[in-house]
Short mmCIF file of C-alpha atoms and ligand atoms in Angstrom, two decimals:
data_model
loop_
_atom_site.label_atom_id
_atom_site.label_comp_id
_atom_site.label_asym_id
_atom_site.label_seq_id
_atom_site.Cartn_x
_atom_site.Cartn_y
_atom_site.Cartn_z
CA UNK A 42 -31.71 87.33 -53.65
CA UNK A 43 -28.23 88.12 -52.34
CA UNK A 44 -28.93 86.15 -49.18
CA UNK A 45 -30.09 83.12 -51.17
CA UNK A 46 -26.90 83.21 -53.21
CA UNK A 47 -24.74 83.39 -50.07
CA UNK A 48 -26.65 80.50 -48.50
CA UNK A 49 -26.20 78.47 -51.68
CA UNK A 50 -22.44 79.07 -51.72
CA UNK A 51 -22.14 78.14 -48.05
CA UNK A 52 -24.18 74.97 -48.57
CA UNK A 53 -22.20 73.97 -51.67
CA UNK A 54 -18.84 74.45 -49.99
CA UNK A 55 -20.01 72.46 -46.97
CA UNK A 56 -21.03 69.62 -49.27
CA UNK A 57 -17.75 69.79 -51.21
CA UNK A 58 -15.81 69.74 -47.93
CA UNK A 59 -17.66 66.66 -46.77
CA UNK A 60 -17.22 65.06 -50.14
CA UNK A 61 -13.56 66.06 -50.37
CA UNK A 62 -11.73 62.80 -50.61
CA UNK A 63 -8.03 62.10 -50.71
CA UNK A 64 -8.58 58.73 -52.33
CA UNK A 65 -6.62 58.39 -55.54
CA UNK A 66 -3.17 58.22 -57.04
CA UNK A 67 -1.34 61.54 -56.79
CA UNK A 68 1.93 62.57 -58.40
CA UNK A 69 4.16 65.50 -57.52
CA UNK A 70 6.76 65.86 -60.28
CA UNK A 71 9.55 68.43 -60.06
CA UNK A 72 11.33 68.83 -63.41
CA UNK A 73 15.13 68.52 -63.31
CA UNK A 74 17.56 70.19 -65.74
CA UNK A 75 18.57 66.78 -67.15
CA UNK A 76 15.07 66.33 -68.63
CA UNK A 77 13.88 63.88 -65.97
CA UNK A 78 11.66 64.72 -63.00
CA UNK A 79 11.92 64.06 -59.29
CA UNK A 80 8.68 62.19 -58.64
CA UNK A 81 6.74 61.52 -55.47
CA UNK A 82 3.66 59.31 -55.69
CA UNK A 83 0.99 59.39 -52.97
CA UNK A 84 -1.35 56.47 -53.46
CA UNK A 85 -4.06 57.21 -50.91
CA UNK A 86 -7.28 55.67 -49.72
CA UNK A 87 -9.51 57.61 -47.38
CA UNK A 88 -12.29 55.94 -45.41
CA UNK A 89 -13.88 58.45 -43.05
CA UNK A 90 -10.97 59.67 -40.95
CA UNK A 91 -8.62 56.80 -41.81
CA UNK A 92 -6.00 57.25 -44.54
CA UNK A 93 -4.09 54.25 -45.87
CA UNK A 94 -1.88 53.68 -48.90
CA UNK A 95 1.72 54.24 -49.97
CA UNK A 96 4.28 56.95 -50.56
CA UNK A 97 6.92 56.27 -53.20
CA UNK A 98 9.90 58.51 -53.88
CA UNK A 99 13.48 57.98 -55.09
CA UNK A 100 14.56 54.64 -53.57
CA UNK A 101 11.86 54.52 -50.88
CA UNK A 102 8.42 52.90 -50.70
CA UNK A 103 6.52 53.59 -47.52
CA UNK A 104 3.26 52.06 -46.30
CA UNK A 105 1.07 54.56 -44.50
CA UNK A 106 0.65 53.33 -40.94
CA UNK A 107 -0.68 56.40 -39.11
CA UNK A 108 -2.62 59.53 -39.90
CA UNK A 109 -4.35 62.46 -38.27
CA UNK A 110 -6.78 65.14 -39.48
CA UNK A 111 -9.00 65.47 -42.55
CA UNK A 112 -8.56 66.62 -46.16
CA UNK A 113 -8.25 70.26 -45.02
CA UNK A 114 -5.23 69.48 -42.94
CA UNK A 115 -3.81 66.07 -42.19
CA UNK A 116 -0.59 64.16 -41.55
CA UNK A 117 0.42 60.74 -42.77
CA UNK A 118 3.28 58.64 -41.46
CA UNK A 119 4.84 56.12 -43.81
CA UNK A 120 6.88 53.18 -42.56
CA UNK A 121 9.23 50.83 -44.39
CA UNK A 122 11.47 47.95 -43.41
CA UNK A 123 15.06 48.45 -44.61
CA UNK A 124 17.16 45.44 -43.76
CA UNK A 125 17.30 45.33 -39.98
CA UNK A 126 16.00 48.85 -39.49
CA UNK A 127 12.71 50.65 -39.94
CA UNK A 128 12.43 53.99 -41.77
CA UNK A 129 9.68 56.57 -41.43
CA UNK A 130 8.48 59.50 -43.53
CA UNK A 131 6.01 62.09 -42.25
CA UNK A 132 4.04 64.39 -44.57
CA UNK A 133 1.70 67.23 -43.66
CA UNK A 134 -0.94 67.66 -46.34
CA UNK A 135 -4.06 69.49 -47.41
CA UNK A 136 -6.39 69.42 -50.39
CA UNK A 137 -6.46 72.75 -52.21
CA UNK A 138 -9.03 72.58 -55.02
CA UNK A 139 -7.87 69.70 -57.17
CA UNK A 140 -4.32 69.88 -55.88
CA UNK A 141 -2.81 67.91 -53.03
CA UNK A 142 -0.22 69.97 -51.15
CA UNK A 143 2.25 67.79 -49.23
CA UNK A 144 5.10 69.02 -47.07
CA UNK A 145 7.87 67.17 -45.29
CA UNK A 146 11.11 67.86 -43.46
CA UNK A 147 14.34 66.46 -44.93
CA UNK A 148 15.73 66.30 -41.38
CA UNK A 149 13.78 66.73 -38.14
CA UNK A 150 15.28 70.23 -37.66
CA UNK A 151 14.89 71.33 -41.31
CA UNK A 152 12.07 73.60 -42.52
CA UNK A 153 9.09 72.06 -44.33
CA UNK A 154 9.48 71.59 -48.09
CA UNK A 155 6.24 71.46 -50.04
CA UNK A 156 5.39 69.61 -53.23
CA UNK A 157 2.13 69.91 -55.16
CA UNK A 158 0.59 66.69 -56.44
CA UNK A 159 -2.07 66.10 -59.08
CA UNK A 160 -4.25 63.10 -59.74
CA UNK A 161 -2.82 60.53 -62.16
CA UNK A 162 -4.13 57.18 -63.40
CA UNK A 163 -4.40 54.35 -60.90
CA UNK A 164 -1.37 52.11 -61.05
CA UNK A 165 1.02 54.75 -62.39
CA UNK A 166 4.24 54.63 -60.38
CA UNK A 167 3.21 51.41 -58.64
CA UNK A 168 5.95 49.21 -57.22
CA UNK A 169 6.67 46.39 -59.70
CA UNK A 170 5.91 42.83 -58.65
CA UNK A 171 8.70 40.99 -56.91
CA UNK A 172 10.74 38.51 -58.96
CA UNK A 173 12.05 35.74 -56.74
CA UNK A 174 15.85 35.72 -56.60
CA UNK A 175 17.68 32.82 -58.30
CA UNK A 176 19.22 29.81 -56.53
CA UNK A 177 22.80 30.41 -55.44
CA UNK A 178 25.80 29.25 -57.45
CA UNK A 179 29.36 30.52 -57.89
CA UNK A 180 30.00 33.10 -60.59
CA UNK A 181 33.51 32.49 -61.99
CA UNK A 182 36.17 35.14 -61.36
CA UNK A 183 36.48 37.56 -64.29
CA UNK A 184 40.27 37.88 -63.96
CA UNK A 185 40.10 41.67 -63.31
CA UNK A 186 41.31 43.92 -60.48
CA UNK A 187 44.37 41.87 -59.56
CA UNK A 188 45.33 44.97 -57.56
CA UNK A 189 42.78 47.42 -56.09
CA UNK A 190 41.10 49.47 -58.86
CA UNK A 191 42.35 53.05 -59.26
CA UNK A 192 40.42 55.85 -60.87
CA UNK A 193 37.92 58.63 -60.30
CA UNK A 194 34.19 58.74 -59.54
CA UNK A 195 31.83 61.66 -60.02
CA UNK A 196 29.68 61.38 -56.89
CA UNK A 197 31.68 62.95 -54.06
CA UNK A 198 32.28 66.23 -55.89
CA UNK A 199 29.61 66.50 -58.58
CA UNK A 200 26.66 64.33 -57.41
CA UNK A 201 23.75 65.11 -59.77
CA UNK A 202 25.76 67.70 -61.74
CA UNK A 203 27.95 65.21 -63.60
CA UNK A 204 27.59 65.40 -67.38
CA UNK A 205 29.32 64.44 -70.62
CA UNK A 206 31.54 67.55 -70.70
CA UNK A 207 32.65 67.02 -67.09
CA UNK A 208 33.58 63.41 -67.77
CA UNK A 209 35.55 64.32 -70.91
CA UNK A 210 37.48 67.11 -69.21
CA UNK A 211 38.18 64.95 -66.16
CA UNK A 212 39.54 62.29 -68.55
CA UNK A 213 41.71 64.98 -70.21
CA UNK A 214 43.00 66.02 -66.79
CA UNK A 215 43.72 62.47 -65.63
CA UNK A 216 45.54 61.62 -68.84
CA UNK A 217 47.60 64.80 -68.76
CA UNK A 218 48.37 65.59 -65.14
CA UNK A 219 50.37 62.51 -64.14
CA UNK A 220 47.48 60.60 -62.56
CA UNK A 221 47.23 58.14 -65.42
CA UNK A 222 50.98 57.57 -65.16
CA UNK A 223 50.54 56.98 -61.43
CA UNK A 224 48.05 54.18 -62.17
CA UNK A 225 44.63 55.84 -62.16
CA UNK A 226 42.59 54.26 -64.98
CA UNK A 227 38.84 54.23 -64.41
CA UNK A 228 36.61 57.26 -64.96
CA UNK A 229 33.38 56.26 -63.23
CA UNK A 230 30.05 57.96 -63.79
CA UNK A 231 27.93 57.58 -60.65
CA UNK A 232 24.17 58.05 -60.25
CA UNK A 233 22.03 60.46 -62.36
CA UNK A 234 23.06 59.55 -65.93
CA UNK A 235 19.90 57.52 -66.60
CA UNK A 236 16.97 58.59 -68.76
CA UNK A 237 13.46 58.81 -67.36
CA UNK A 238 12.13 55.87 -69.31
CA UNK A 239 13.41 52.79 -71.06
CA UNK A 240 12.84 52.69 -74.82
CA UNK A 241 10.04 50.64 -76.42
CA UNK A 242 12.26 47.53 -76.32
CA UNK A 243 13.09 48.01 -72.66
CA UNK A 244 16.63 49.31 -73.25
CA UNK A 245 18.01 51.69 -70.67
CA UNK A 246 18.41 55.24 -71.99
CA UNK A 247 20.51 58.22 -70.96
CA UNK A 248 19.20 61.63 -69.98
CA UNK A 249 20.07 64.99 -71.56
CA UNK A 250 23.38 65.24 -69.71
CA UNK A 251 24.76 62.22 -71.61
CA UNK A 252 23.74 62.53 -75.27
CA UNK A 253 25.85 59.59 -76.52
CA UNK A 254 27.36 57.14 -74.05
CA UNK A 255 29.14 55.11 -76.75
CA UNK A 256 30.84 58.24 -78.08
CA UNK A 257 31.83 59.18 -74.52
CA UNK A 258 33.33 55.73 -73.93
CA UNK A 259 35.24 55.99 -77.22
CA UNK A 260 36.61 59.35 -76.09
CA UNK A 261 37.70 58.05 -72.67
CA UNK A 262 39.29 55.00 -74.32
CA UNK A 263 41.15 57.25 -76.77
CA UNK A 264 42.91 58.74 -73.74
CA UNK A 265 44.06 55.28 -72.66
CA UNK A 266 41.51 55.25 -69.82
CA UNK A 267 38.45 53.16 -69.01
CA UNK A 268 34.83 54.16 -68.39
CA UNK A 269 32.64 53.05 -65.50
CA UNK A 270 28.92 53.37 -64.93
CA UNK A 271 26.40 52.95 -62.10
CA UNK A 272 23.10 51.14 -61.56
CA UNK A 273 20.96 49.38 -58.96
CA UNK A 274 19.41 45.92 -58.66
CA UNK A 275 16.23 47.73 -57.62
CA UNK A 276 13.68 49.51 -59.78
CA UNK A 277 15.29 52.80 -58.72
CA UNK A 278 18.76 54.06 -57.89
CA UNK A 279 19.46 55.97 -54.71
CA UNK A 280 18.80 59.28 -56.43
CA UNK A 281 15.54 57.87 -57.85
CA UNK A 282 16.67 57.15 -61.42
CA UNK A 283 15.93 54.01 -63.42
CA UNK A 284 17.56 50.87 -61.98
CA UNK A 285 18.29 47.51 -63.62
CA UNK A 286 15.49 45.56 -61.92
CA UNK A 287 14.08 42.92 -64.30
CA UNK A 288 16.51 44.10 -67.01
CA UNK A 289 19.84 42.81 -65.71
CA UNK A 290 20.98 40.91 -68.81
CA UNK A 291 19.70 43.59 -71.15
CA UNK A 292 21.54 46.32 -69.25
CA UNK A 293 24.78 44.34 -69.08
CA UNK A 294 24.61 43.92 -72.88
CA UNK A 295 23.94 47.64 -73.30
CA UNK A 296 26.95 48.50 -71.13
CA UNK A 297 29.10 46.11 -73.19
CA UNK A 298 27.85 47.66 -76.44
CA UNK A 299 28.65 51.13 -75.15
CA UNK A 300 32.16 50.03 -74.12
CA UNK A 301 31.71 50.20 -70.36
CA UNK A 302 34.53 48.72 -68.26
CA UNK A 303 33.26 48.99 -64.66
CA UNK A 304 29.87 48.81 -62.95
CA UNK A 305 29.03 50.10 -59.47
CA UNK A 306 25.82 48.33 -58.46
CA UNK A 307 24.04 50.08 -55.62
CA UNK A 308 21.37 48.31 -53.49
CA UNK A 309 19.07 51.36 -53.11
CA UNK A 310 15.57 50.58 -54.43
CA UNK A 311 16.14 46.82 -54.06
CA UNK A 312 15.52 47.28 -50.34
CA UNK A 313 11.78 47.46 -51.05
CA UNK A 314 11.64 44.04 -52.72
CA UNK A 315 14.32 41.94 -51.06
CA UNK A 316 15.63 41.19 -47.60
CA UNK A 317 19.30 41.57 -46.74
CA UNK A 318 19.56 37.78 -46.67
CA UNK A 319 18.56 37.71 -50.35
CA UNK A 320 21.29 40.15 -51.41
CA UNK A 321 23.72 37.48 -52.50
CA UNK A 322 21.28 35.99 -54.99
CA UNK A 323 20.27 39.42 -56.23
CA UNK A 324 23.91 40.47 -56.78
CA UNK A 325 24.67 37.11 -58.39
CA UNK A 326 22.12 37.91 -61.09
CA UNK A 327 24.10 40.91 -62.32
CA UNK A 328 27.37 39.01 -61.80
CA UNK A 329 26.11 36.40 -64.27
CA UNK A 330 24.79 39.08 -66.61
CA UNK A 331 28.17 40.85 -66.73
CA UNK A 332 29.97 37.56 -67.35
CA UNK A 333 27.52 36.86 -70.18
CA UNK A 334 27.93 40.33 -71.69
CA UNK A 335 31.06 39.38 -73.61
CA UNK A 336 33.07 42.30 -72.17
CA UNK A 337 35.37 42.30 -69.14
CA UNK A 338 33.62 44.59 -66.66
CA UNK A 339 34.84 45.22 -63.12
CA UNK A 340 31.95 44.50 -60.74
CA UNK A 341 31.72 46.83 -57.73
CA UNK A 342 29.09 45.95 -55.11
CA UNK A 343 27.62 48.80 -53.13
CA UNK A 344 25.30 47.68 -50.34
CA UNK A 345 27.02 49.48 -47.48
CA UNK A 346 28.66 46.37 -45.99
CA UNK A 347 25.38 44.72 -45.02
CA UNK A 348 24.90 40.98 -44.61
CA UNK A 349 28.68 40.33 -44.30
CA UNK A 350 29.21 40.97 -48.02
CA UNK A 351 32.94 40.19 -47.69
CA UNK A 352 32.00 36.54 -47.11
CA UNK A 353 30.10 36.16 -50.41
CA UNK A 354 31.30 39.05 -52.60
CA UNK A 355 33.71 36.86 -54.62
CA UNK A 356 31.00 34.20 -55.16
CA UNK A 357 28.77 36.63 -57.05
CA UNK A 358 31.66 37.71 -59.26
CA UNK A 359 32.33 40.88 -57.24
CA UNK A 360 35.75 42.49 -57.56
CA UNK A 361 35.13 44.92 -54.69
CA UNK A 362 32.42 45.59 -52.17
CA UNK A 363 31.63 48.60 -50.02
CA UNK A 364 32.13 47.82 -46.35
CA UNK A 365 30.33 50.85 -44.87
CA UNK A 366 27.81 53.64 -45.42
CA UNK A 367 28.76 56.74 -47.39
CA UNK A 368 31.93 58.66 -46.61
CA UNK A 369 31.77 62.44 -46.06
CA UNK A 370 34.56 64.94 -46.61
CA UNK A 371 35.26 65.25 -42.88
CA UNK A 372 37.91 63.91 -40.50
CA UNK A 373 35.29 62.22 -38.29
CA UNK A 374 33.67 60.37 -41.16
CA UNK A 375 36.94 59.32 -42.82
CA UNK A 376 38.54 58.05 -39.60
CA UNK A 377 35.39 56.36 -38.34
CA UNK A 378 35.32 54.32 -41.54
CA UNK A 379 39.04 53.82 -42.10
CA UNK A 380 40.07 52.77 -38.60
CA UNK A 381 37.14 50.35 -38.40
CA UNK A 382 38.32 47.94 -41.09
CA UNK A 383 40.69 45.84 -38.99
CA UNK A 384 38.61 42.65 -38.88
CA UNK A 385 38.13 42.60 -42.66
CA UNK A 386 41.79 41.94 -43.56
CA UNK A 387 41.28 38.21 -44.16
CA UNK A 388 38.76 38.94 -46.92
CA UNK A 389 41.00 41.04 -49.21
CA UNK A 390 42.90 39.23 -51.95
CA UNK A 391 43.90 39.84 -55.57
CA UNK A 392 40.70 40.21 -57.59
CA UNK A 393 38.52 40.82 -54.51
CA UNK A 394 38.77 43.94 -52.34
CA UNK A 395 37.14 45.55 -49.33
CA UNK A 396 36.00 49.04 -50.34
CA UNK A 397 35.78 51.58 -47.49
CA UNK A 398 34.32 54.04 -50.05
CA UNK A 399 35.84 56.58 -52.40
CA UNK A 400 38.48 59.17 -51.58
CA UNK A 401 37.56 62.68 -50.43
CA UNK A 402 41.11 63.99 -50.93
CA UNK A 403 41.01 67.52 -52.32
CA UNK A 404 37.34 68.24 -51.67
CA UNK A 405 38.17 70.86 -49.06
CA UNK A 406 36.77 69.49 -45.79
CA UNK A 407 40.10 68.28 -44.38
CA UNK A 408 43.62 69.65 -44.09
CA UNK A 409 46.45 68.38 -46.28
CA UNK A 410 47.82 66.52 -43.24
CA UNK A 411 44.45 64.80 -42.80
CA UNK A 412 44.26 63.97 -46.51
CA UNK A 413 47.76 62.39 -46.24
CA UNK A 414 46.35 60.24 -43.42
CA UNK A 415 43.35 59.36 -45.66
CA UNK A 416 45.65 58.30 -48.54
CA UNK A 417 47.96 56.37 -46.21
CA UNK A 418 45.14 54.56 -44.44
CA UNK A 419 43.39 53.57 -47.69
CA UNK A 420 46.71 52.33 -49.09
CA UNK A 421 47.38 50.28 -45.97
CA UNK A 422 43.89 48.81 -46.34
CA UNK A 423 44.51 47.74 -49.96
CA UNK A 424 41.47 49.85 -50.72
CA UNK A 425 40.40 50.92 -54.20
CA UNK A 426 41.86 54.38 -54.83
CA UNK A 427 38.96 56.16 -56.48
CA UNK A 428 39.58 59.90 -56.35
CA UNK A 429 36.47 61.99 -55.75
CA UNK A 430 37.67 65.56 -56.33
CA UNK A 431 37.79 67.88 -59.32
CA UNK A 432 40.94 66.66 -61.07
CA UNK A 433 40.90 69.71 -63.34
CA UNK A 434 41.51 72.05 -60.48
CA UNK A 435 43.63 70.92 -57.57
CA UNK A 436 46.44 72.40 -55.53
CA UNK A 437 49.98 71.07 -55.97
CA UNK A 438 49.74 69.59 -52.45
CA UNK A 439 46.61 67.58 -53.34
CA UNK A 440 48.18 66.49 -56.62
CA UNK A 441 51.24 65.26 -54.74
CA UNK A 442 49.10 63.33 -52.26
CA UNK A 443 47.11 61.58 -54.98
CA UNK A 444 50.15 60.76 -57.11
CA UNK A 445 52.66 59.74 -54.45
CA UNK A 446 54.15 56.71 -56.21
CA UNK A 447 55.70 55.23 -53.11
CA UNK A 448 52.37 55.25 -51.25
CA UNK A 449 50.50 53.96 -54.29
CA UNK A 450 53.00 51.09 -54.49
CA UNK A 451 51.85 50.02 -51.01
CA UNK A 452 48.21 50.08 -52.07
CA UNK A 453 49.01 48.18 -55.25
CA UNK A 454 51.35 45.63 -53.68
CA UNK A 455 50.86 42.40 -55.67
CA UNK A 456 50.52 40.20 -52.56
CA UNK A 457 47.20 41.95 -51.95
CA UNK A 458 47.30 41.61 -48.16
CA UNK A 459 45.35 44.18 -46.14
CA UNK A 460 46.93 45.83 -43.08
CA UNK A 461 45.92 45.01 -39.52
CA UNK A 462 46.23 47.07 -36.35
CA UNK A 463 49.22 45.92 -34.33
CA UNK A 464 48.83 48.36 -31.44
CA UNK A 465 46.53 51.00 -30.07
CA UNK A 466 47.11 53.31 -27.18
CA UNK A 467 44.54 56.07 -26.79
CA UNK A 468 44.46 58.02 -30.04
CA UNK A 469 47.64 56.46 -31.37
CA UNK A 470 47.41 53.41 -33.60
CA UNK A 471 50.03 51.42 -35.48
CA UNK A 472 49.07 49.32 -38.47
CA UNK A 473 51.26 46.91 -40.43
CA UNK A 474 50.85 45.41 -43.87
CA UNK A 475 52.94 42.51 -45.17
CA UNK A 476 54.25 43.19 -48.67
CA UNK A 477 55.40 40.87 -51.42
CA UNK A 478 59.08 39.90 -50.89
CA UNK A 479 59.03 40.06 -47.08
CA UNK A 480 58.96 43.82 -46.46
CA UNK A 481 56.28 45.56 -44.38
CA UNK A 482 54.44 48.83 -44.66
CA UNK A 483 54.10 50.27 -41.18
CA UNK A 484 51.89 53.26 -40.44
CA UNK A 485 52.03 55.23 -37.19
CA UNK A 486 48.74 57.11 -37.02
CA UNK A 487 48.13 59.89 -34.51
CA UNK A 488 44.37 60.47 -34.35
CA UNK A 489 44.78 63.13 -31.62
CA UNK A 490 44.78 66.88 -32.33
CA UNK A 491 48.20 67.41 -30.75
CA UNK A 492 51.56 65.94 -31.73
CA UNK A 493 52.36 62.65 -30.03
CA UNK A 494 55.46 60.61 -29.37
CA UNK A 495 55.03 57.13 -30.83
CA UNK A 496 57.20 54.06 -31.06
CA UNK A 497 56.95 50.80 -32.92
CA UNK A 498 58.56 47.49 -32.06
CA UNK A 499 59.63 45.75 -35.27
CA UNK A 500 58.76 42.30 -33.96
CA UNK A 501 55.15 43.47 -33.38
CA UNK A 502 54.89 44.19 -37.09
CA UNK A 503 55.93 40.63 -37.90
CA UNK A 504 59.71 40.87 -38.35
CA UNK A 505 61.61 37.75 -37.24
CA UNK A 506 64.99 39.45 -37.64
CA UNK A 507 65.99 43.09 -37.22
CA UNK A 508 65.12 45.21 -40.27
CA UNK A 509 67.89 47.23 -41.85
CA UNK A 510 66.11 49.65 -44.08
CA UNK A 511 63.19 52.01 -43.47
CA UNK A 512 61.88 54.60 -45.87
CA UNK A 513 59.53 57.47 -45.06
CA UNK A 514 57.08 57.39 -47.97
CA UNK A 515 55.87 60.98 -47.54
CA UNK A 516 59.25 62.69 -47.18
CA UNK A 517 60.74 60.28 -49.75
CA UNK A 518 63.81 59.76 -47.64
CA UNK A 519 65.46 56.91 -45.75
CA UNK A 520 65.07 56.85 -41.99
CA UNK A 521 67.98 55.77 -39.78
CA UNK A 522 67.05 52.69 -37.78
CA UNK A 523 69.12 50.47 -35.57
CA UNK A 524 67.61 48.64 -32.63
CA UNK A 525 64.51 46.61 -31.88
CA UNK A 526 62.21 49.55 -32.26
CA UNK A 527 61.83 53.07 -33.58
CA UNK A 528 60.47 56.22 -31.91
CA UNK A 529 59.37 59.50 -33.41
CA UNK A 530 56.93 62.38 -33.01
CA UNK A 531 53.84 62.19 -35.23
CA UNK A 532 51.90 65.43 -35.86
CA UNK A 533 48.28 65.73 -34.77
CA UNK A 534 45.93 63.96 -37.25
CA UNK A 535 49.08 62.93 -39.11
CA UNK A 536 50.91 59.76 -40.02
CA UNK A 537 54.39 58.38 -40.43
CA UNK A 538 54.23 55.84 -43.23
CA UNK A 539 57.27 53.58 -43.52
CA UNK A 540 58.35 50.81 -45.86
CA UNK A 541 60.57 48.60 -43.75
CA UNK A 542 62.69 45.69 -44.95
CA UNK A 543 65.56 43.46 -43.88
CA UNK A 544 67.40 43.97 -47.18
C1 LIG B 135 24.61 55.79 -52.48
C2 LIG B 135 26.06 55.35 -52.62
C3 LIG B 135 26.90 56.56 -53.00
C4 LIG B 135 26.38 57.14 -54.30
C5 LIG B 135 24.91 57.51 -54.17
C6 LIG B 135 24.30 57.93 -55.49
O1 LIG B 135 24.43 56.66 -51.41
O2 LIG B 135 26.52 54.76 -51.45
O3 LIG B 135 28.26 56.19 -53.14
O4 LIG B 135 26.56 56.21 -55.33
O5 LIG B 135 24.16 56.41 -53.68
O6 LIG B 135 22.94 58.17 -55.41
#
């Protein structure tokens, strides 16, 4: 009897193993504290040893192109086209009862992280159908951002931890600590404010972290500041939250009703539906929607500088456009971005700015000297000055860097001309920026670790006659000049930032 039972169990498990089939729509949902969930969909089809289908998570939608193994232990490789490049995702999986265990590495050298997926209805989480982008036309200028926008954004310091209380207390800090007086105006909420689902009428909702966006905007406005928000032209944002895809006009109206003053619009999930060449039309759609919203809203394009955005940014109603991938709070990242902007000078003008990404000043990864270089370089570049640190808690040195009025005056110069590099010798670079009224801002940057002797020839900066006045904008003192040029020692990773004029 015992033997029969054992044989039966063995036979049954053999049958179930043969019958085990990965085919189906699987969802792994990890709940997040904001009431939403991080979702990964595995839409799989198994035919004998071949597995096909899709993997969808955050902003990514992969088509399975390779696999090995069987339901007891297999791998799938997903592939997706992203502009000019191809991305891959590799999962190791196994069926455990009615659960699908899937593990992947965030980086090739990282340990495996496992998620557990369960079967859900076919079609759940499917990529929406593509809506063809509109024909191109020019979106009229909204009259905003005559000088580069100044403010704060939540992403660099808080990422997914930003919430209503943080935004209110940051607004309190900005209004009270001299930053507002120095010109900082916008308090921008980045990704992760969105609710999991739109309401029954398709309106975008907020998640638990933002109980009442209108009340928050009223609060920020009561401090004499403005509120910014974030979305994507794709179905999902970069962090996987709800994007504005197919709801552009509706979302623009919602922002206007809430009292939003600034939108950062991040390509992210749109990469699965549109080519880089279609970006202009896709961004134009939201440009039109914002114009039609009845509220002046600064339009900030974030598509990492792809498809020469500086050539068409103004035509879609953009006030600023990111020129690069994401900045990190590190000297290498900041300098790689900042010193690479030379060829973009012709595209900056009042109302329309190149955006080399937000400031990292005060986030702890660089020295104060390096942060002074960061602030100087961004000001030379007529870049938006969007602080990315915790304004409620900063050292006096960081506060002084962010609120240096003489440096900010360079950034905000009404002529709106971006600096260009006038000389480079090894790690030493000199940049010059023509200012309204005939003066120049001249920055002597020493990218080397050690101090370096540097000299600038005034005529190289653009002076036709000998300048008479030079002011050091970090020491707040006049510098004695006389001849055709000026020489000094610049500290390692440091800068001498001068305002030079003939009067
Ligand atoms: C992208 C952007 C960042 C930030 C994140 C949010 O990476 O470039 O600035 O907005 O998305 O998910």
